[in-house]
XYZ file of C-alpha atoms in Angstrom:
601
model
C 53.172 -71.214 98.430
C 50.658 -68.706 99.764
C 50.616 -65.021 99.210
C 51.944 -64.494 102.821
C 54.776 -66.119 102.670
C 56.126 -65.313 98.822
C 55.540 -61.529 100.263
C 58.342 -62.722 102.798
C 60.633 -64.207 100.509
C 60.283 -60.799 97.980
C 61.156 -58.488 100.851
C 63.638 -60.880 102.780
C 65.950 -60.759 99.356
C 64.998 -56.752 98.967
C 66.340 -56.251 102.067
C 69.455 -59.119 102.066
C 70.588 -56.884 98.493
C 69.804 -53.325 99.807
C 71.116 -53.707 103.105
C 74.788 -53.970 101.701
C 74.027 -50.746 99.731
C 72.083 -48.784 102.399
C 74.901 -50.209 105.152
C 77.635 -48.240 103.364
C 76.104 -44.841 104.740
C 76.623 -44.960 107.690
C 79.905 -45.537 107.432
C 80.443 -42.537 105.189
C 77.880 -40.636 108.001
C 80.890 -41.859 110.424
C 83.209 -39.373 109.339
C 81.104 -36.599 108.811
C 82.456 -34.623 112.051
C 86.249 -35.202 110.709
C 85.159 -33.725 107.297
C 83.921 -30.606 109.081
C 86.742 -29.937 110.837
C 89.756 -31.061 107.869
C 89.270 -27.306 106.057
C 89.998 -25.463 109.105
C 93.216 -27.383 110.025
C 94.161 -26.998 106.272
C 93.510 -23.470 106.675
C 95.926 -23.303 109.703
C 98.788 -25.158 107.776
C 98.543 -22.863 105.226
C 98.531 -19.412 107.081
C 101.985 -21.163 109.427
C 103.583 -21.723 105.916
C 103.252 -18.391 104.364
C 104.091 -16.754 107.563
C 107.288 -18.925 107.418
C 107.915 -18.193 104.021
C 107.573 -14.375 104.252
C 109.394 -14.741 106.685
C 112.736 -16.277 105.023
C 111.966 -13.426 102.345
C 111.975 -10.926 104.596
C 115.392 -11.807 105.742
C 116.560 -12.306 102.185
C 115.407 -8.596 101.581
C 117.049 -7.333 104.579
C 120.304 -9.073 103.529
C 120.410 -6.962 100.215
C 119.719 -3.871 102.025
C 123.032 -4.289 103.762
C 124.198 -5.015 100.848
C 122.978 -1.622 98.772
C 124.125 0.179 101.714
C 127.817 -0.926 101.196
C 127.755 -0.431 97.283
C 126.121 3.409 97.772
C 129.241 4.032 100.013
C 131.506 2.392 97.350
C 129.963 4.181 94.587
C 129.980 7.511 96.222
C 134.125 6.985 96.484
C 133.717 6.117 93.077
C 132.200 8.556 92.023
C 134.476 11.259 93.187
C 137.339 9.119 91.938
C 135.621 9.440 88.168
C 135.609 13.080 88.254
C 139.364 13.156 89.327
C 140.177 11.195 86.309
C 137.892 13.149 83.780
C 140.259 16.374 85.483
C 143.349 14.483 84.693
C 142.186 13.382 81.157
C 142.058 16.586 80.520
C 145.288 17.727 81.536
C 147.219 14.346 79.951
C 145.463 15.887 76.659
C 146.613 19.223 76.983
C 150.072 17.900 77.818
C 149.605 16.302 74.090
C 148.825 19.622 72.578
C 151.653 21.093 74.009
C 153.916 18.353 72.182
C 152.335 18.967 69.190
C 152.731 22.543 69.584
C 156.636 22.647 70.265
C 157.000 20.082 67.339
C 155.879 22.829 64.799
C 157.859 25.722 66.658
C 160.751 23.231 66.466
C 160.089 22.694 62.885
C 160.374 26.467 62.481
C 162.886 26.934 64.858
C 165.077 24.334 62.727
C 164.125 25.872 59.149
C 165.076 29.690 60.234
C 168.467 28.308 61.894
C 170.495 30.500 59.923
C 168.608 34.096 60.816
C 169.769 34.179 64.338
C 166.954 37.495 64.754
C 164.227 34.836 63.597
C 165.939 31.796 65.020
C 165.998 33.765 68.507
C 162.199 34.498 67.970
C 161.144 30.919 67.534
C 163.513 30.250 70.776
C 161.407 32.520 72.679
C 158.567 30.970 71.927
C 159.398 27.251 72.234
C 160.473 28.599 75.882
C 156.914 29.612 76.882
C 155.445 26.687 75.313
C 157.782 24.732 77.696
C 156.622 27.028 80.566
C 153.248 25.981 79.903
C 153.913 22.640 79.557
C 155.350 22.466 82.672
C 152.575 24.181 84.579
C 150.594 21.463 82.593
C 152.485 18.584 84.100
C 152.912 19.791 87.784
C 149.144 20.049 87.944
C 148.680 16.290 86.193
C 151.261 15.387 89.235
C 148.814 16.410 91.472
C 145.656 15.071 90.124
C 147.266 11.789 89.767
C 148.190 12.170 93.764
C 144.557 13.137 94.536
C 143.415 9.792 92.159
C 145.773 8.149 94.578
C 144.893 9.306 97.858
C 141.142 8.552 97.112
C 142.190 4.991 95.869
C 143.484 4.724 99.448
C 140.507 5.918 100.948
C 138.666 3.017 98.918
C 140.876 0.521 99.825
C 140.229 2.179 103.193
C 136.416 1.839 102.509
C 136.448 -1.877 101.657
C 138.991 -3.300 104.303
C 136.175 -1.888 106.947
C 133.633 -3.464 105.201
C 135.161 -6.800 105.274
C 135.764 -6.735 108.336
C 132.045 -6.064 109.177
C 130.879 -9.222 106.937
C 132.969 -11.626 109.720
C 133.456 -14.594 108.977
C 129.994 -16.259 108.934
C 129.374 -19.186 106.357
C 125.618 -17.970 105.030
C 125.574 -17.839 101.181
C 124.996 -13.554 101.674
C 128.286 -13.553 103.727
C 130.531 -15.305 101.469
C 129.305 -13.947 98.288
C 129.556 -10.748 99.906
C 133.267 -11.500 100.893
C 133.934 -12.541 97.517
C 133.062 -9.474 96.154
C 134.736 -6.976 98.330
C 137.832 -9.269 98.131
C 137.959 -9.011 94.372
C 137.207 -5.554 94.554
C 140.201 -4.603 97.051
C 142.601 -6.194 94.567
C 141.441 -4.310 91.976
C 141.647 -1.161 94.009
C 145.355 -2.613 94.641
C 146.530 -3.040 90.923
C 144.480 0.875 90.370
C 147.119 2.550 93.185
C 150.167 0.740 91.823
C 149.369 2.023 88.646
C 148.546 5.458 89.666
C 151.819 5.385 91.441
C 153.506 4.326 88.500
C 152.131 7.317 86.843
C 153.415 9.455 89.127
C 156.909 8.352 89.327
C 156.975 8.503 85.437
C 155.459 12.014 85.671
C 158.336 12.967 88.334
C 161.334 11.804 85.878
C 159.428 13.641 82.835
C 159.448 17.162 85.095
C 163.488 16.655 85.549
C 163.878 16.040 81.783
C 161.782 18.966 80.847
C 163.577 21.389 83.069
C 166.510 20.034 80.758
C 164.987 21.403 77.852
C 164.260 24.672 79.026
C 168.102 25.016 80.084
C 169.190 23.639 76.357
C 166.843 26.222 74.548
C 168.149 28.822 76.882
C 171.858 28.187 76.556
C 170.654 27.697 72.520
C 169.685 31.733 72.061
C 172.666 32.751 73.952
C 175.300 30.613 71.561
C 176.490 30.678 67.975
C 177.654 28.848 64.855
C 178.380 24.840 65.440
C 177.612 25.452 69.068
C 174.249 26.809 68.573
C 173.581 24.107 66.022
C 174.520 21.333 68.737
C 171.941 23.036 71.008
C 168.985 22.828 68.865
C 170.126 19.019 67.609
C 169.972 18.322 71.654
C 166.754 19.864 71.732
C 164.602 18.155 69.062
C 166.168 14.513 70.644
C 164.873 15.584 73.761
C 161.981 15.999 72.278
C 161.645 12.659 70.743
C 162.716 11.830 74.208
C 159.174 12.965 75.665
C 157.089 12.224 73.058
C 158.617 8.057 74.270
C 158.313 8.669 77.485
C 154.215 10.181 76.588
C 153.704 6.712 74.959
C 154.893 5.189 77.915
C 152.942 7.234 80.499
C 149.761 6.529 77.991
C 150.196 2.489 78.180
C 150.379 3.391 81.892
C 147.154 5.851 81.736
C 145.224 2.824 79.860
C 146.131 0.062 82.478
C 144.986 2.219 85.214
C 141.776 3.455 83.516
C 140.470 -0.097 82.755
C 141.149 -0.801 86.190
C 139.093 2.133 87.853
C 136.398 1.332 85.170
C 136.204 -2.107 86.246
C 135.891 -1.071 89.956
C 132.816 1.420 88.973
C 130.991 -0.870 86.487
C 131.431 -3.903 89.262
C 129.419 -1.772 91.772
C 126.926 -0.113 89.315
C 126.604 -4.265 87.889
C 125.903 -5.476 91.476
C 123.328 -2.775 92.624
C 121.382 -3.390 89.664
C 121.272 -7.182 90.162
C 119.928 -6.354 94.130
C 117.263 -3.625 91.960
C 116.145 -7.087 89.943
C 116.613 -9.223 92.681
C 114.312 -6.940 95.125
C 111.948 -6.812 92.904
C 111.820 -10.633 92.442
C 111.289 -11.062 96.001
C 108.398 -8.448 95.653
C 107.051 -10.254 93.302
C 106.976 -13.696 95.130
C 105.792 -12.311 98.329
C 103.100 -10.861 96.053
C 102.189 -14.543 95.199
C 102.028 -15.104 98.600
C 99.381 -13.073 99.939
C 97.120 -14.906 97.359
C 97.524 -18.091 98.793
C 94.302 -18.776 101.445
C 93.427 -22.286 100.177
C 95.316 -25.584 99.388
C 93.967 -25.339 96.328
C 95.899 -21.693 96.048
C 98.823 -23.312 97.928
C 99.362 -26.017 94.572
C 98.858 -23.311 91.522
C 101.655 -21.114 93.544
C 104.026 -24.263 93.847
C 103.284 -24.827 90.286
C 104.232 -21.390 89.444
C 107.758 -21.567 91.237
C 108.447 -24.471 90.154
C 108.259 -23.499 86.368
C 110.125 -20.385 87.561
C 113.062 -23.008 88.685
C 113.232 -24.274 85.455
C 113.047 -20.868 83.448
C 116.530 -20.073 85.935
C 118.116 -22.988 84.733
C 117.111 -22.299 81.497
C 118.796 -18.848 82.325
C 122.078 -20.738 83.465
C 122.052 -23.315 80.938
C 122.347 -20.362 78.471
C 124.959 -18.738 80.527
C 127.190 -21.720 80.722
C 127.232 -21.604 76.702
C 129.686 -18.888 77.066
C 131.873 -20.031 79.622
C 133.829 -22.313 76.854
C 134.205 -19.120 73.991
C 135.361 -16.535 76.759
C 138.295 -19.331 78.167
C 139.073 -19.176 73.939
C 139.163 -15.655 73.520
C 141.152 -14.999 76.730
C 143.567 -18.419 75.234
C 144.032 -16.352 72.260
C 144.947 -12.941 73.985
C 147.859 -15.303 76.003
C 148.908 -15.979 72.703
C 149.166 -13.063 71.682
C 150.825 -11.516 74.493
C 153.363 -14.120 74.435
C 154.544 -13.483 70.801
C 154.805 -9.455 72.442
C 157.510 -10.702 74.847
C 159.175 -12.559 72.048
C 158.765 -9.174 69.885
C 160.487 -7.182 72.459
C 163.461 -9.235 72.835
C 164.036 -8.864 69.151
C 164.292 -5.371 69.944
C 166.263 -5.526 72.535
C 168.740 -7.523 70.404
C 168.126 -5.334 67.433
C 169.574 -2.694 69.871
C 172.580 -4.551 70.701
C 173.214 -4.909 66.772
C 172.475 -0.865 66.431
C 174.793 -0.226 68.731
C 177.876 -2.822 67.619
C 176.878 -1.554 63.995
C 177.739 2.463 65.699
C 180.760 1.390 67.090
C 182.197 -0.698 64.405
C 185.713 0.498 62.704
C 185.762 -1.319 60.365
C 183.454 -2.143 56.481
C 184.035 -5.494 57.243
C 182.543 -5.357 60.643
C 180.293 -2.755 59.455
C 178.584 -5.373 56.856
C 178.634 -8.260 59.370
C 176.375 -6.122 61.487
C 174.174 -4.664 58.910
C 173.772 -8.727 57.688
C 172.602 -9.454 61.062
C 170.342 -6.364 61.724
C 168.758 -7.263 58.858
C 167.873 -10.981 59.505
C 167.306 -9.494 63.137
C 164.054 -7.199 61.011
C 163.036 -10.444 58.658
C 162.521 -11.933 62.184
C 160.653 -9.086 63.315
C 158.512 -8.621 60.425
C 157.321 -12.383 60.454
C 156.835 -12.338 64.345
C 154.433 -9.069 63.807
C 152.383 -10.718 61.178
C 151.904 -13.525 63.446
C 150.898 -11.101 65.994
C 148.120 -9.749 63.417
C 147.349 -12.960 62.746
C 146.577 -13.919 66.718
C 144.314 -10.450 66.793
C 142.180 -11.357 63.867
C 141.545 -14.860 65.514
C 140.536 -12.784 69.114
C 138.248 -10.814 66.457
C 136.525 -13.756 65.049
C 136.423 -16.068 68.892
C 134.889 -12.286 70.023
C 132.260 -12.254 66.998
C 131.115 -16.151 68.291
C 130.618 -14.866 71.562
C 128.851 -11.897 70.607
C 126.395 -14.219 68.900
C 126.045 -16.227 71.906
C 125.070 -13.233 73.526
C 122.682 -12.356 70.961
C 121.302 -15.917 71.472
C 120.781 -15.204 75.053
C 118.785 -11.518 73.998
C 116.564 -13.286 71.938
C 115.946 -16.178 74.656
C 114.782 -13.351 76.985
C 111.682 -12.882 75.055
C 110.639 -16.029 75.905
C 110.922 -15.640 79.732
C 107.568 -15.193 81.208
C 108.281 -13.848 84.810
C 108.649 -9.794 83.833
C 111.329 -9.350 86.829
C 113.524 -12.191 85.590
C 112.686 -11.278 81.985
C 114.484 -7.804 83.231
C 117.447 -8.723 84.817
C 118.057 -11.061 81.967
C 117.920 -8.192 79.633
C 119.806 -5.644 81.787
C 122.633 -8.436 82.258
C 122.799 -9.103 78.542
C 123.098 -5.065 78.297
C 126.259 -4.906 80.352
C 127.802 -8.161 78.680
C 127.686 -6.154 75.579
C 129.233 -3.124 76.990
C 132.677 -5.300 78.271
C 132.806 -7.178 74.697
C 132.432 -3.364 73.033
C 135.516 -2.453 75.402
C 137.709 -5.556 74.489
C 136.671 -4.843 70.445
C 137.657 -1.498 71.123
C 141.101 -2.051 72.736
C 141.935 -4.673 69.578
C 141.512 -1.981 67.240
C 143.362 0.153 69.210
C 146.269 -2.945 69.069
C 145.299 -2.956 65.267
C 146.072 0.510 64.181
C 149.464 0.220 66.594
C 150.517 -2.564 64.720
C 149.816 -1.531 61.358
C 151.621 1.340 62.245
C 154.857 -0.529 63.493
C 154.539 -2.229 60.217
C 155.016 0.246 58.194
C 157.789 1.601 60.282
C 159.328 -1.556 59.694
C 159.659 -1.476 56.899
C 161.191 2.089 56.405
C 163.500 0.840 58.509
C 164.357 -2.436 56.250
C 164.526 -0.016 53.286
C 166.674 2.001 54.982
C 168.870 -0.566 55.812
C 169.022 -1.805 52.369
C 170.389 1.429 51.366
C 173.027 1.498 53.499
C 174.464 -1.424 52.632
C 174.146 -1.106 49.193
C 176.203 2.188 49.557
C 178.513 -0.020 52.189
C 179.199 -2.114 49.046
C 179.791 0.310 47.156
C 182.554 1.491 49.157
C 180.849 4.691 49.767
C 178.854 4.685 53.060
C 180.776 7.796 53.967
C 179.202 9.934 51.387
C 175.869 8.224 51.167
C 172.767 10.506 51.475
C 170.070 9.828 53.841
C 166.107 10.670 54.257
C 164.855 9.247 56.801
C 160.908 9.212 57.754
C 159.986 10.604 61.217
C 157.785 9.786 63.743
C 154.188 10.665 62.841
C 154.309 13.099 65.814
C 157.213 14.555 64.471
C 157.158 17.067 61.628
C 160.483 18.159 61.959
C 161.899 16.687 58.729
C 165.572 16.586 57.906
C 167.771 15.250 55.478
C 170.804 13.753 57.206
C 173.604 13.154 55.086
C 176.540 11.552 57.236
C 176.442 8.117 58.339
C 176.580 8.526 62.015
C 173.305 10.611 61.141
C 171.509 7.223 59.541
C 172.617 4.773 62.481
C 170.903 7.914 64.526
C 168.159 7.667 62.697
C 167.822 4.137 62.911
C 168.183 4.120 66.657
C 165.042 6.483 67.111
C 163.017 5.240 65.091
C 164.276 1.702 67.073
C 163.428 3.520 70.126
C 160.177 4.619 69.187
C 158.674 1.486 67.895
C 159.580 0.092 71.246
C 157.479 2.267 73.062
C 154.917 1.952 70.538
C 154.717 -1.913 71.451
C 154.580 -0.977 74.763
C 151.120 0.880 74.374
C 149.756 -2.203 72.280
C 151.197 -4.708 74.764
C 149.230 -2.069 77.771
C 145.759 -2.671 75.285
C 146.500 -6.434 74.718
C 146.509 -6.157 78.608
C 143.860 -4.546 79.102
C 141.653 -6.476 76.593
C 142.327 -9.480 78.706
C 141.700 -7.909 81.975
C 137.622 -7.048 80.319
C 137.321 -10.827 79.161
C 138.900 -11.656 82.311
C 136.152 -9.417 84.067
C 133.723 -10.456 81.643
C 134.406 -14.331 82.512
C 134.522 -12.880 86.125
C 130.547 -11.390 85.459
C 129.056 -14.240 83.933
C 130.299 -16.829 86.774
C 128.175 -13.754 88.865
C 125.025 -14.427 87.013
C 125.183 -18.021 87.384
C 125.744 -17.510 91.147
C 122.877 -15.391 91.342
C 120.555 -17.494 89.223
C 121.248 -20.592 91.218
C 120.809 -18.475 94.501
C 117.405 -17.665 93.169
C 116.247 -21.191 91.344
C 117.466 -22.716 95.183
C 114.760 -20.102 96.782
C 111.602 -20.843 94.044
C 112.467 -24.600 94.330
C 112.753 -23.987 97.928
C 109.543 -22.385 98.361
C 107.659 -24.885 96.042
C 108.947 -27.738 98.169
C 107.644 -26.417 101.694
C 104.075 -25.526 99.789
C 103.647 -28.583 98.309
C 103.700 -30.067 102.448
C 100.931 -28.069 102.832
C 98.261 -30.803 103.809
C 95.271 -30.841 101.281
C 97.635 -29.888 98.079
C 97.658 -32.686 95.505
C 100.830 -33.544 94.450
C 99.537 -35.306 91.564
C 98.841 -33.297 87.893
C 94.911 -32.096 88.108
C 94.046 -34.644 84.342
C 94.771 -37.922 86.804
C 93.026 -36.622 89.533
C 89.916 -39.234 90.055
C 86.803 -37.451 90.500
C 85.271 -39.430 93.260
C 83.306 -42.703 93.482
C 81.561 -42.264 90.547
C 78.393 -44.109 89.407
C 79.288 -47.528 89.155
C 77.502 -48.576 92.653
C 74.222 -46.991 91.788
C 74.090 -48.732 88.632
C 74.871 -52.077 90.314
C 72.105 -51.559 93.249
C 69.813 -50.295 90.640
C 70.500 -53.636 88.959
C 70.384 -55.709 91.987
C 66.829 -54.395 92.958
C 65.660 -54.863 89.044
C 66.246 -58.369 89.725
C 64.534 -58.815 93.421
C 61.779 -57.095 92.095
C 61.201 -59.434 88.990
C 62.296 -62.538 91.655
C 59.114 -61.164 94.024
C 57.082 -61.017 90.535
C 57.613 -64.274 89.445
C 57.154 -65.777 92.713
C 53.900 -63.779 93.201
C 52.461 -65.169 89.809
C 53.276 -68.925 90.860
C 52.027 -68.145 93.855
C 48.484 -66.981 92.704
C 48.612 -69.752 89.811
C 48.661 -72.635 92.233
């Protein structure tokens, strides 16, 4: 072969390998104007999305700021209606003093009895202190009223703003609804307790008068007559110091409902505070996004914010089961304190059939049932000490739970969530302080009733021991008084024991009717606890819809890679250049060897 033509050969195979690998320019070169123009339509998509975006937040805001506006008109009725009961709080304690005042004067009044000069002295002055008194209550009448009339103004207040919501079916709207709906029954069950109030502070005026007229008529008798008037006078005032237990149970049911109104409110503006802010923040997040590129580390960033909110709720939810438990074991409770007070009631039917009885024999039949009438009692209040202590220890779970959630908070990146985390763990706290508080309240109540008890079963003991004996008309009798009664007297008739007994019956009842107003309101705070954390979980799925939302409509954005940035291939790599390297090693030793056989022949 000659030169010439192994020079063809050589550069016919160059060119038959090299074309393939030259040839694939120009189709790359065929895009080149689409490549150009692909950022700035990518910049387009992502400026329309933002916009959109800031858009939907915008409307979010504006839906809270309707919202703020009708919780600063709530709170401002609130408000006032706080300062009417710190006025009457301090008139319901005066009205205490006063009782404790006239039950020393009456304690005088009772040990001077026979110096009529003295005995008219302490008279005197038990009729100012009833003066005062009454002063005292007419002005608690009328601070009640005023608690009332603003109630009705509130009730007012959120009828209006019900009405303004309509009847639209956006997520604002019927959360909104929900809210003012629970809040109007609330407002309900405050003004039927306020009116309770009053109607308890009407009869207590009447009966006061009463004593007044007794303690009068008292200075201007004598002898057995006189005597009967000052006996008359200290019942009546065991009488009041009832009907002040009473009028307290009704004072507590009414407080924990205004409470509940107020923290609701103060709750709920704090959430829109957090809520605001979160929306701040995430319109914040917003502005930096310019690129695709910026578009997918944003997405990324509310999509981990998703998961930190069900995080959040998966927390919550922990707490759901132990507050159903505790509020289980306050229904337990409150059903062995209807089962207490029909004990009493029949214990009263006993008192009174053991009062009227003529005869020993029917006399001892009584007593024998009154007193397996207080075994029953004293085994049905033990089992109502037990039921607290097992509230105590369901309420010590939960508050660990809470705890739980405290310390989870740490480890919640976002700042704004971290917040409202925090600031709803705060006010979970305060509720569960409020229901600890009211069982100790129940606590020292029933330790109390106890120990009345069981003066009461000694008591009994005694007089039928002496009924035994054949002589229950001589017997002697001590009797303990109420602990707000210092007036101490030994009685020493019979008809003064059953007496006795039948106060001290009388008194325990009311006494259970405070602790059955606390078990109440314990169960109304879990219920409003239960009631708050069913809030949060609203709210945190409200917000974990928006971030997963948002992350969904960014990652359309065209040019952000849905797939994790580690798989992401990093072009064509080198592999072709090697093999056309290769290829043209190889045509060039081909063209060599053909070249050197050439020559040779």
């Amino acid at each position: 072969m000659s030169r010439f033509h192994a020079g063809v050969v050589a550069a016919l195979l160059v060119v038959s390998v090299l074309g393939p690998v030259a040839g694939s320019a120009p189709a790359a070169d065929a895009g080149a104007p689409d490549l150009v123009e692909s950022p700035l339509a990518q910049q387009a998509d992502v400026n329309t999305t933002v916009d959109r975006l800031r858009d939907r937040l915008r409307t979010h805001d504006g839906n809270l700021t309707g919202i703020r506006e009708r919780l600063r008109e709530q709170n401002e009725t609130l408000d006032r209606l706080h300062e009417q009961r710190r006025d009457r709080d301090r008139l319901h304690e005066q009205l205490h003093q006063h009782l404790r005042d006239q039950n020393r004067t009456m304690a005088r009044l009772h040990a001077g009895n026979g110096d009529r000069a003295q005995g008219d002295q302490r008279a005197g002055q038990l009729g100012e202190q009833l003066r005062v008194q009454t002063r005292t209550m007419a002005e608690l009448h009328e601070a009640v009223r005023a608690q009332n009339r603003t109630v009705a103004q509130l009730r007012e207040q959120l009828r209006r703003q019900l009405d303004a919501v309509g009847d639209g079916d956006e997520p604002h709207q019927v959360r909104t609804r929900q809210h003012l709906q629970a809040q109007l029954q609330t407002a309900d069950r405050l003004g039927a307790h306020l009116r309770d109030q009053a109607r308890r502070l009407d009869r207590e005026r009447a009966r006061l008068e009463a004593r007044r007229q007794v303690i009068a008529q008292y200075r201007n008798q004598s002898g057995d007559a006189r005597e009967q008037r000052l006996d008359r006078a200290r019942a009546q005032l065991r009488a009041q110091e009832r009907a002040m237990s009473r009028l307290d149970a009704a004072v507590v049911s009414a407080d924990t409902a205004q409470q509940h109104l107020r923290d609701r409110v103060r709750a709920r503006n704090r959430t829109v505070t957090h809520t605001r802010a979160i929306y701040r923040a995430m319109n914040g997040s917003l502005g930096g996004v310019e690129t695709p590129a910026d578009a997918t580390q944003v997405r990324d960033r509310f999509r981990e914010r998703a998961r930190t909110l069900d995080d959040v709720r998966s927390t919550q939810r922990e707490q759901l089961p132990i507050l159903d438990r505790l509020r289980d074991r306050i229904r337990a409770h409150q059903q062995l304190q209807d089962s207490l007070r029909e004990q009493l009631r029949r214990q009263n039917e006993t008192l009174a059939r053991l009062r009227a009885a003529s005869t020993d024999r029917e006399r001892a039949a009584a007593a024998d049932r009154l007193r397996q009438q207080l075994r029953d009692q004293n085994q049905t209040m033990a089992r109502l000490q037990t039921r607290l202590r097992e509230a105590n220890g369901t309420l010590a779970t939960l508050r660990e739970r809470v705890r739980d959630r405290d310390r989870a908070a740490a480890d919640v990146d976002a700042p704004h969530l971290r917040a409202m985390v925090r600031d709803q763990v705060r006010e979970q706290r305060r509720l569960l302080d409020a229901v600890e508080e009211r069982f100790r309240s129940q606590d020292r109540l029933l330790d109390r009733a106890r120990r009345h008890l069981e003066q009461r079963q000694r008591r009994l003991a005694e007089y039928r021991d002496q009924l035994q004996a054949g002589s229950s008309s001589s017997m002697e009798v001590a009797w303990l008084s109420h602990s707000t009664s210092s007036q101490v007297t030994a009685e020493t008739d019979e008809a003064s024991l059953l007496a006795a007994m039948q106060a001290e019956l009388d008194d325990q009842v009311a006494a259970m009717e405070l602790e059955a107003a606390y078990a109440a309101a314990a169960a109304d705070l879990v219920a409003e606890s239960r009631s708050y954390v069913d809030e949060q979980l609203a709210d945190a799925a409200e917000l974990r819809d928006l971030y997963q939302e948002f992350a969904l409509t960014l990652g359309d954005v065209e040019g952000v890679d849905e797939t994790p940035a580690a798989d992401e291939p990093e072009g064509p790599g080198l592999e072709p250049l090697f093999l056309g390297l290769g290829l043209i090693a190889l045509v060039v030793i081909a063209a060599a060897l053909l070249l050197r056989r050439s020559s040779s022949s």
